[in-house]
Amino acid sequence: MDKLMITADEVVALAFGGDAHLDRAKISDATILAAQTKFVRPVLGGVCDKLTSAPYANFIKEWVKLPLALYVKWLLLPELLVEIGASGVVVRSCEDYVGASPEELRLLMQRLRSEADALMDRAVEELDKNPTLYKEYDPHDNVRNRTR
C-alpha cells in the first residue's frame, strides 16, 4: 500500500479549504502514508491494494479522499502550530492572530477526528451495500467491526 491515495494539493483543497498560504511541503508523503496506514487500511483492508483498478479507483475518489484528507490534517495540526529549526521548537506568532489554547486545539482535533471517522463510516456503508461490486472488501478485516 505504498501508493498514495491522495496528494498534498488534494489535502489542502479538501481539508484546508484550498488555503493558498499553507506550506504544502508540510504535507509530506510520509504523513499521508501514515494516515493511510493508521486510519484507512485497518478499515478497508484489501481495498487499499486495488487503488487503481475499477471500481476501487472511483470509490477512493468519491468516498475515501475526504476522510483521508481530514486524518492528514489531524496528524498535521500540532506541527502547524510550531516551527522547528536552529532555535529549537518555537511557537509561530503573527500580528493579527492569537494562538489557540491547548483546550481549543484539543476540541478542534476531537471534532476533526470525529468528522473523519463519520465519513469513513459512510465509505464502509457504501462497501457493505454493494458487496458484488466491491469483492475485495471483507467486513471481517474491518477493525471497527471487531471493536464495536
Coordinates of N, CA and C in Angstrom, one line a residue:
M1 N 0.8 -1.2 0.0 CA 0.0 0.0 0.0 C 0.9 1.3 0.0
D2 N 2.0 1.2 -0.6 CA 2.9 2.4 -0.6 C 2.4 3.5 -1.6
K3 N 1.4 3.2 -2.4 CA 0.8 4.2 -3.3 C -0.1 5.1 -2.5
L4 N 0.1 6.4 -2.7 CA -0.7 7.4 -2.0 C -2.1 7.5 -2.6
M5 N -3.1 7.6 -1.8 CA -4.5 7.7 -2.2 C -4.8 9.2 -2.5
I6 N -4.0 10.1 -2.0 CA -4.3 11.5 -2.1 C -3.0 12.3 -2.2
T7 N -3.1 13.4 -2.9 CA -1.9 14.3 -3.0 C -1.9 15.4 -2.0
A8 N -0.8 16.1 -1.8 CA -0.8 17.2 -0.8 C -1.7 18.3 -1.3
D9 N -1.8 18.6 -2.6 CA -2.7 19.6 -3.1 C -4.2 19.2 -2.8
E10 N -4.5 17.9 -3.0 CA -5.9 17.5 -2.7 C -6.2 17.6 -1.2
V11 N -5.2 17.4 -0.3 CA -5.4 17.6 1.1 C -5.7 19.0 1.4
V12 N -4.9 19.9 0.8 CA -5.1 21.4 1.0 C -6.5 21.8 0.6
A13 N -6.9 21.3 -0.6 CA -8.3 21.6 -1.2 C -9.4 21.1 -0.3
L14 N -9.3 19.8 0.1 CA -10.4 19.2 0.9 C -10.4 19.5 2.3
A15 N -9.3 19.6 3.0 CA -9.2 19.7 4.4 C -8.9 21.1 4.9
F16 N -8.3 21.9 4.1 CA -7.9 23.2 4.5 C -8.6 24.3 3.7
G17 N -9.6 23.9 2.9 CA -10.3 24.9 2.1 C -9.5 25.6 1.0
G18 N -8.5 24.9 0.5 CA -7.7 25.5 -0.6 C -6.8 26.6 -0.1
D19 N -6.5 26.7 1.2 CA -5.6 27.8 1.7 C -4.3 27.9 0.9
A20 N -4.2 29.0 0.2 CA -3.0 29.3 -0.6 C -1.8 29.5 0.2
H21 N -2.0 29.9 1.5 CA -0.8 30.2 2.4 C -0.2 29.1 3.1
L22 N -0.9 27.9 3.0 CA -0.4 26.7 3.7 C 0.8 26.2 3.0
D23 N 1.9 26.0 3.7 CA 3.1 25.4 3.0 C 2.9 23.9 2.7
R24 N 2.7 23.6 1.5 CA 2.4 22.2 1.0 C 3.5 21.3 1.4
A25 N 4.7 21.8 1.6 CA 5.9 20.9 2.0 C 5.6 20.3 3.4
K26 N 4.8 20.9 4.2 CA 4.4 20.4 5.5 C 3.6 19.1 5.3
I27 N 2.9 18.9 4.2 CA 2.1 17.7 3.9 C 3.0 16.8 3.2
S28 N 3.8 16.0 3.9 CA 4.7 15.1 3.2 C 4.1 13.8 2.8
D29 N 4.7 13.1 1.9 CA 4.2 11.8 1.5 C 4.2 10.9 2.8
A30 N 5.1 11.0 3.7 CA 5.2 10.2 4.9 C 4.0 10.4 5.8
T31 N 3.5 11.7 5.9 CA 2.3 12.0 6.7 C 1.1 11.4 6.0
I32 N 1.0 11.5 4.7 CA -0.2 10.9 4.0 C -0.1 9.4 4.2
L33 N 1.0 8.8 4.0 CA 1.1 7.3 4.1 C 0.8 6.9 5.6
A34 N 1.2 7.7 6.5 CA 0.9 7.4 7.9 C -0.6 7.4 8.2
A35 N -1.3 8.4 7.6 CA -2.7 8.5 7.8 C -3.4 7.3 7.1
Q36 N -2.9 6.9 5.9 CA -3.5 5.8 5.2 C -3.3 4.5 6.1
T37 N -2.1 4.3 6.6 CA -1.8 3.1 7.4 C -2.5 3.1 8.7
K38 N -2.6 4.2 9.4 CA -3.2 4.2 10.7 C -4.7 4.2 10.7
F39 N -5.3 4.9 9.7 CA -6.8 5.1 9.7 C -7.6 4.4 8.6
V40 N -7.0 4.2 7.5 CA -7.7 3.7 6.3 C -7.5 2.2 6.2
R41 N -6.3 1.7 6.1 CA -6.0 0.3 5.9 C -6.7 -0.6 7.0
P42 N -6.7 -0.2 8.2 CA -7.4 -1.1 9.2 C -8.9 -1.2 9.0
V43 N -9.5 -0.3 8.3 CA -10.9 -0.3 8.0 C -11.2 -0.9 6.6
L44 N -10.5 -0.6 5.6 CA -10.8 -1.0 4.3 C -10.0 -2.3 3.8
G45 N -9.0 -2.7 4.5 CA -8.3 -3.9 4.2 C -7.8 -4.0 2.8
G46 N -8.2 -5.1 2.1 CA -7.7 -5.4 0.8 C -8.1 -4.4 -0.3
V47 N -9.1 -3.5 0.0 CA -9.4 -2.5 -1.0 C -8.2 -1.6 -1.2
C48 N -7.4 -1.4 -0.2 CA -6.2 -0.5 -0.3 C -5.2 -1.0 -1.4
D49 N -5.3 -2.3 -1.6 CA -4.3 -2.8 -2.6 C -4.8 -2.7 -4.1
K50 N -6.1 -2.2 -4.2 CA -6.7 -2.2 -5.6 C -7.0 -0.7 -6.0
L51 N -6.1 0.2 -5.6 CA -6.4 1.6 -5.8 C -6.6 2.1 -7.2
T52 N -5.9 1.4 -8.1 CA -6.0 1.9 -9.5 C -7.0 1.1 -10.3
S53 N -7.5 0.1 -9.8 CA -8.4 -0.8 -10.6 C -9.9 -0.4 -10.4
A54 N -10.7 -0.6 -11.4 CA -12.1 -0.3 -11.3 C -12.7 -1.5 -10.4
P55 N -13.7 -1.2 -9.6 CA -14.3 0.1 -9.3 C -13.7 0.9 -8.2
Y56 N -12.5 0.4 -7.7 CA -11.9 0.9 -6.5 C -11.4 2.3 -6.6
A57 N -10.8 2.6 -7.8 CA -10.3 4.0 -8.0 C -11.4 5.0 -7.8
N58 N -12.6 4.8 -8.4 CA -13.7 5.7 -8.2 C -14.2 5.7 -6.7
F59 N -14.2 4.6 -6.1 CA -14.6 4.5 -4.7 C -13.7 5.4 -3.8
I60 N -12.3 5.3 -4.1 CA -11.4 6.1 -3.3 C -11.7 7.5 -3.5
K61 N -11.9 7.9 -4.8 CA -12.1 9.3 -5.1 C -13.4 9.8 -4.5
E62 N -14.4 9.1 -4.5 CA -15.8 9.5 -4.1 C -16.0 9.4 -2.6
W63 N -15.3 8.4 -1.9 CA -15.7 8.1 -0.6 C -14.5 8.2 0.4
V64 N -13.3 8.1 0.0 CA -12.2 7.9 0.9 C -11.3 9.2 1.0
K65 N -11.2 9.9 -0.1 CA -10.3 11.1 -0.1 C -10.6 12.1 0.9
L66 N -11.9 12.5 1.1 CA -12.2 13.5 2.1 C -11.9 13.0 3.6
P67 N -12.3 11.9 4.0 CA -11.9 11.5 5.4 C -10.4 11.4 5.5
L68 N -9.7 10.9 4.4 CA -8.3 10.8 4.5 C -7.6 12.1 4.6
A69 N -8.1 13.1 3.9 CA -7.6 14.5 4.0 C -7.8 15.0 5.4
L70 N -8.9 14.7 6.0 CA -9.1 15.2 7.4 C -8.2 14.4 8.4
Y71 N -7.9 13.2 8.2 CA -7.0 12.5 9.0 C -5.6 13.0 8.9
V72 N -5.2 13.4 7.7 CA -3.9 14.0 7.4 C -3.9 15.4 8.2
K73 N -4.9 16.1 8.1 CA -5.0 17.4 8.8 C -4.8 17.2 10.3
W74 N -5.5 16.2 10.8 CA -5.5 15.8 12.2 C -4.0 15.5 12.7
L75 N -3.3 14.8 11.8 CA -1.9 14.5 12.1 C -1.0 15.7 12.1
L76 N -1.3 16.6 11.2 CA -0.5 17.8 11.0 C -0.7 19.0 11.9
L77 N -1.9 19.1 12.5 CA -2.2 20.3 13.3 C -1.2 20.6 14.3
P78 N -0.7 19.7 15.2 CA 0.3 20.1 16.2 C 1.5 20.7 15.5
E79 N 2.0 20.1 14.4 CA 3.2 20.6 13.8 C 2.9 22.0 13.1
L80 N 1.7 22.3 12.7 CA 1.4 23.6 12.1 C 1.5 24.7 13.1
L81 N 1.4 24.4 14.3 CA 1.4 25.4 15.4 C 2.8 25.9 15.8
V82 N 3.8 25.1 15.4 CA 5.2 25.4 15.8 C 6.1 25.4 14.6
E83 N 7.3 25.9 14.8 CA 8.4 25.8 13.8 C 9.5 25.1 14.5
I84 N 10.2 24.2 13.8 CA 11.3 23.5 14.3 C 12.5 23.9 13.5
G85 N 13.5 24.5 14.1 CA 14.7 25.0 13.4 C 15.9 25.1 14.3
A86 N 16.8 26.0 13.9 CA 18.0 26.2 14.7 C 17.8 26.7 16.1
S87 N 16.7 27.3 16.3 CA 16.3 27.9 17.6 C 15.6 26.9 18.5
G88 N 15.4 25.7 17.9 CA 14.6 24.7 18.6 C 13.2 24.7 18.2
V89 N 12.3 24.3 19.1 CA 10.8 24.3 18.8 C 10.3 25.7 19.3
V90 N 9.7 26.4 18.4 CA 9.2 27.7 18.7 C 7.7 27.8 18.2
V91 N 6.9 28.6 18.9 CA 5.5 28.8 18.5 C 5.5 30.0 17.5
R92 N 4.7 29.8 16.5 CA 4.6 30.8 15.5 C 3.8 32.0 16.1
S93 N 4.1 33.2 15.6 CA 3.3 34.3 16.0 C 3.1 35.2 14.8
C94 N 2.0 35.9 14.9 CA 1.6 36.8 13.9 C 0.9 38.0 14.5
E95 N 1.0 39.2 13.9 CA 0.4 40.4 14.5 C -1.1 40.3 14.6
D96 N -1.8 39.7 13.7 CA -3.2 39.7 13.6 C -3.9 38.5 14.3
Y97 N -3.1 37.5 14.8 CA -3.7 36.3 15.3 C -3.2 36.0 16.7
V98 N -4.0 35.3 17.5 CA -3.6 34.8 18.8 C -3.7 33.3 18.7
G99 N -2.6 32.6 19.2 CA -2.6 31.2 19.1 C -3.7 30.5 19.9
A100 N -4.1 29.4 19.4 CA -5.2 28.6 20.1 C -4.7 28.1 21.4
S101 N -5.5 28.0 22.4 CA -5.2 27.5 23.7 C -5.1 26.0 23.5
P102 N -4.5 25.3 24.5 CA -4.4 23.8 24.4 C -5.8 23.2 24.4
E103 N -6.8 23.8 25.1 CA -8.1 23.3 25.2 C -8.8 23.5 23.8
E104 N -8.6 24.7 23.2 CA -9.2 24.9 21.9 C -8.6 23.9 20.8
L105 N -7.3 23.7 20.9 CA -6.7 22.7 20.0 C -7.3 21.3 20.2
R106 N -7.4 20.9 21.5 CA -7.9 19.6 21.8 C -9.4 19.5 21.2
L107 N -10.2 20.5 21.4 CA -11.6 20.4 20.9 C -11.6 20.4 19.4
L108 N -10.7 21.1 18.7 CA -10.7 21.1 17.2 C -10.2 19.7 16.8
M109 N -9.2 19.2 17.4 CA -8.7 17.9 17.0 C -9.7 16.8 17.2
Q110 N -10.5 16.9 18.3 CA -11.6 16.0 18.6 C -12.6 16.0 17.5
R111 N -13.0 17.2 17.1 CA -14.1 17.4 16.1 C -13.6 16.9 14.8
L112 N -12.3 17.2 14.4 CA -11.8 16.7 13.1 C -11.8 15.2 13.1
R113 N -11.3 14.5 14.2 CA -11.3 13.1 14.2 C -12.7 12.5 14.1
S114 N -13.6 13.1 14.8 CA -15.0 12.6 14.8 C -15.6 12.7 13.4
E115 N -15.3 13.9 12.7 CA -15.8 14.1 11.3 C -15.2 13.1 10.4
A116 N -13.9 12.9 10.5 CA -13.2 11.9 9.6 C -13.7 10.5 9.8
D117 N -13.9 10.1 11.1 CA -14.4 8.8 11.4 C -15.9 8.6 10.8
A118 N -16.7 9.6 10.9 CA -18.1 9.5 10.4 C -18.0 9.4 8.9
L119 N -17.2 10.1 8.2 CA -17.1 10.0 6.8 C -16.5 8.6 6.4
M120 N -15.6 8.1 7.2 CA -15.1 6.7 6.9 C -16.2 5.7 7.1
D121 N -17.0 5.9 8.1 CA -18.2 5.0 8.3 C -19.1 5.0 7.1
R122 N -19.3 6.2 6.5 CA -20.1 6.3 5.3 C -19.5 5.5 4.1
A123 N -18.1 5.6 4.0 CA -17.5 4.8 3.0 C -17.7 3.3 3.2
V124 N -17.6 2.9 4.4 CA -17.8 1.4 4.7 C -19.3 1.0 4.4
E125 N -20.2 1.9 4.7 CA -21.6 1.6 4.4 C -21.8 1.4 2.9
E126 N -21.1 2.2 2.1 CA -21.1 2.1 0.6 C -20.6 0.7 0.2
L127 N -19.5 0.3 0.8 CA -18.9 -1.1 0.5 C -19.9 -2.2 0.9
D128 N -20.5 -2.0 2.1 CA -21.4 -3.0 2.6 C -22.7 -3.1 1.8
K129 N -23.1 -2.0 1.2 CA -24.3 -2.0 0.3 C -24.1 -2.7 -1.0
N130 N -22.9 -2.8 -1.4 CA -22.5 -3.2 -2.8 C -21.5 -4.3 -2.7
P131 N -21.7 -5.4 -2.1 CA -20.7 -6.5 -2.0 C -20.3 -7.1 -3.3
T132 N -21.3 -7.2 -4.2 CA -20.9 -7.8 -5.5 C -20.0 -6.8 -6.4
L133 N -20.1 -5.6 -6.1 CA -19.3 -4.6 -6.8 C -17.9 -4.5 -6.2
Y134 N -17.8 -4.5 -4.9 CA -16.6 -4.4 -4.1 C -16.2 -5.7 -3.5
K135 N -15.8 -6.7 -4.3 CA -15.5 -8.0 -3.9 C -14.3 -8.1 -3.0
E136 N -13.3 -7.2 -3.1 CA -12.1 -7.2 -2.3 C -12.3 -6.8 -0.9
Y137 N -13.5 -6.2 -0.6 CA -13.7 -5.8 0.8 C -14.3 -6.9 1.6
D138 N -13.6 -7.2 2.7 CA -14.1 -8.2 3.6 C -14.4 -7.6 4.9
P139 N -15.7 -7.5 5.3 CA -16.1 -6.9 6.6 C -15.4 -7.4 7.8
H140 N -14.9 -8.7 7.7 CA -14.2 -9.3 8.8 C -12.8 -8.6 9.0
D141 N -12.3 -8.0 8.0 CA -11.0 -7.4 8.1 C -11.1 -6.0 8.7
N142 N -12.3 -5.4 8.7 CA -12.5 -4.1 9.2 C -12.4 -4.1 10.7
V143 N -11.4 -3.4 11.2 CA -11.1 -3.3 12.6 C -12.3 -2.8 13.4
R144 N -13.0 -1.9 12.8 CA -14.2 -1.3 13.5 C -15.3 -2.3 13.8
N145 N -15.3 -3.3 13.0 CA -16.3 -4.4 13.2 C -15.9 -5.3 14.3
R146 N -14.6 -5.3 14.7 CA -14.1 -6.1 15.8 C -14.1 -5.4 17.1
T147 N -14.2 -4.0 17.1 CA -14.0 -3.2 18.3 C -15.3 -2.5 18.7
R148 N -16.4 -2.7 18.0 CA -17.6 -2.0 18.4 C -18.6 -2.9 19.1

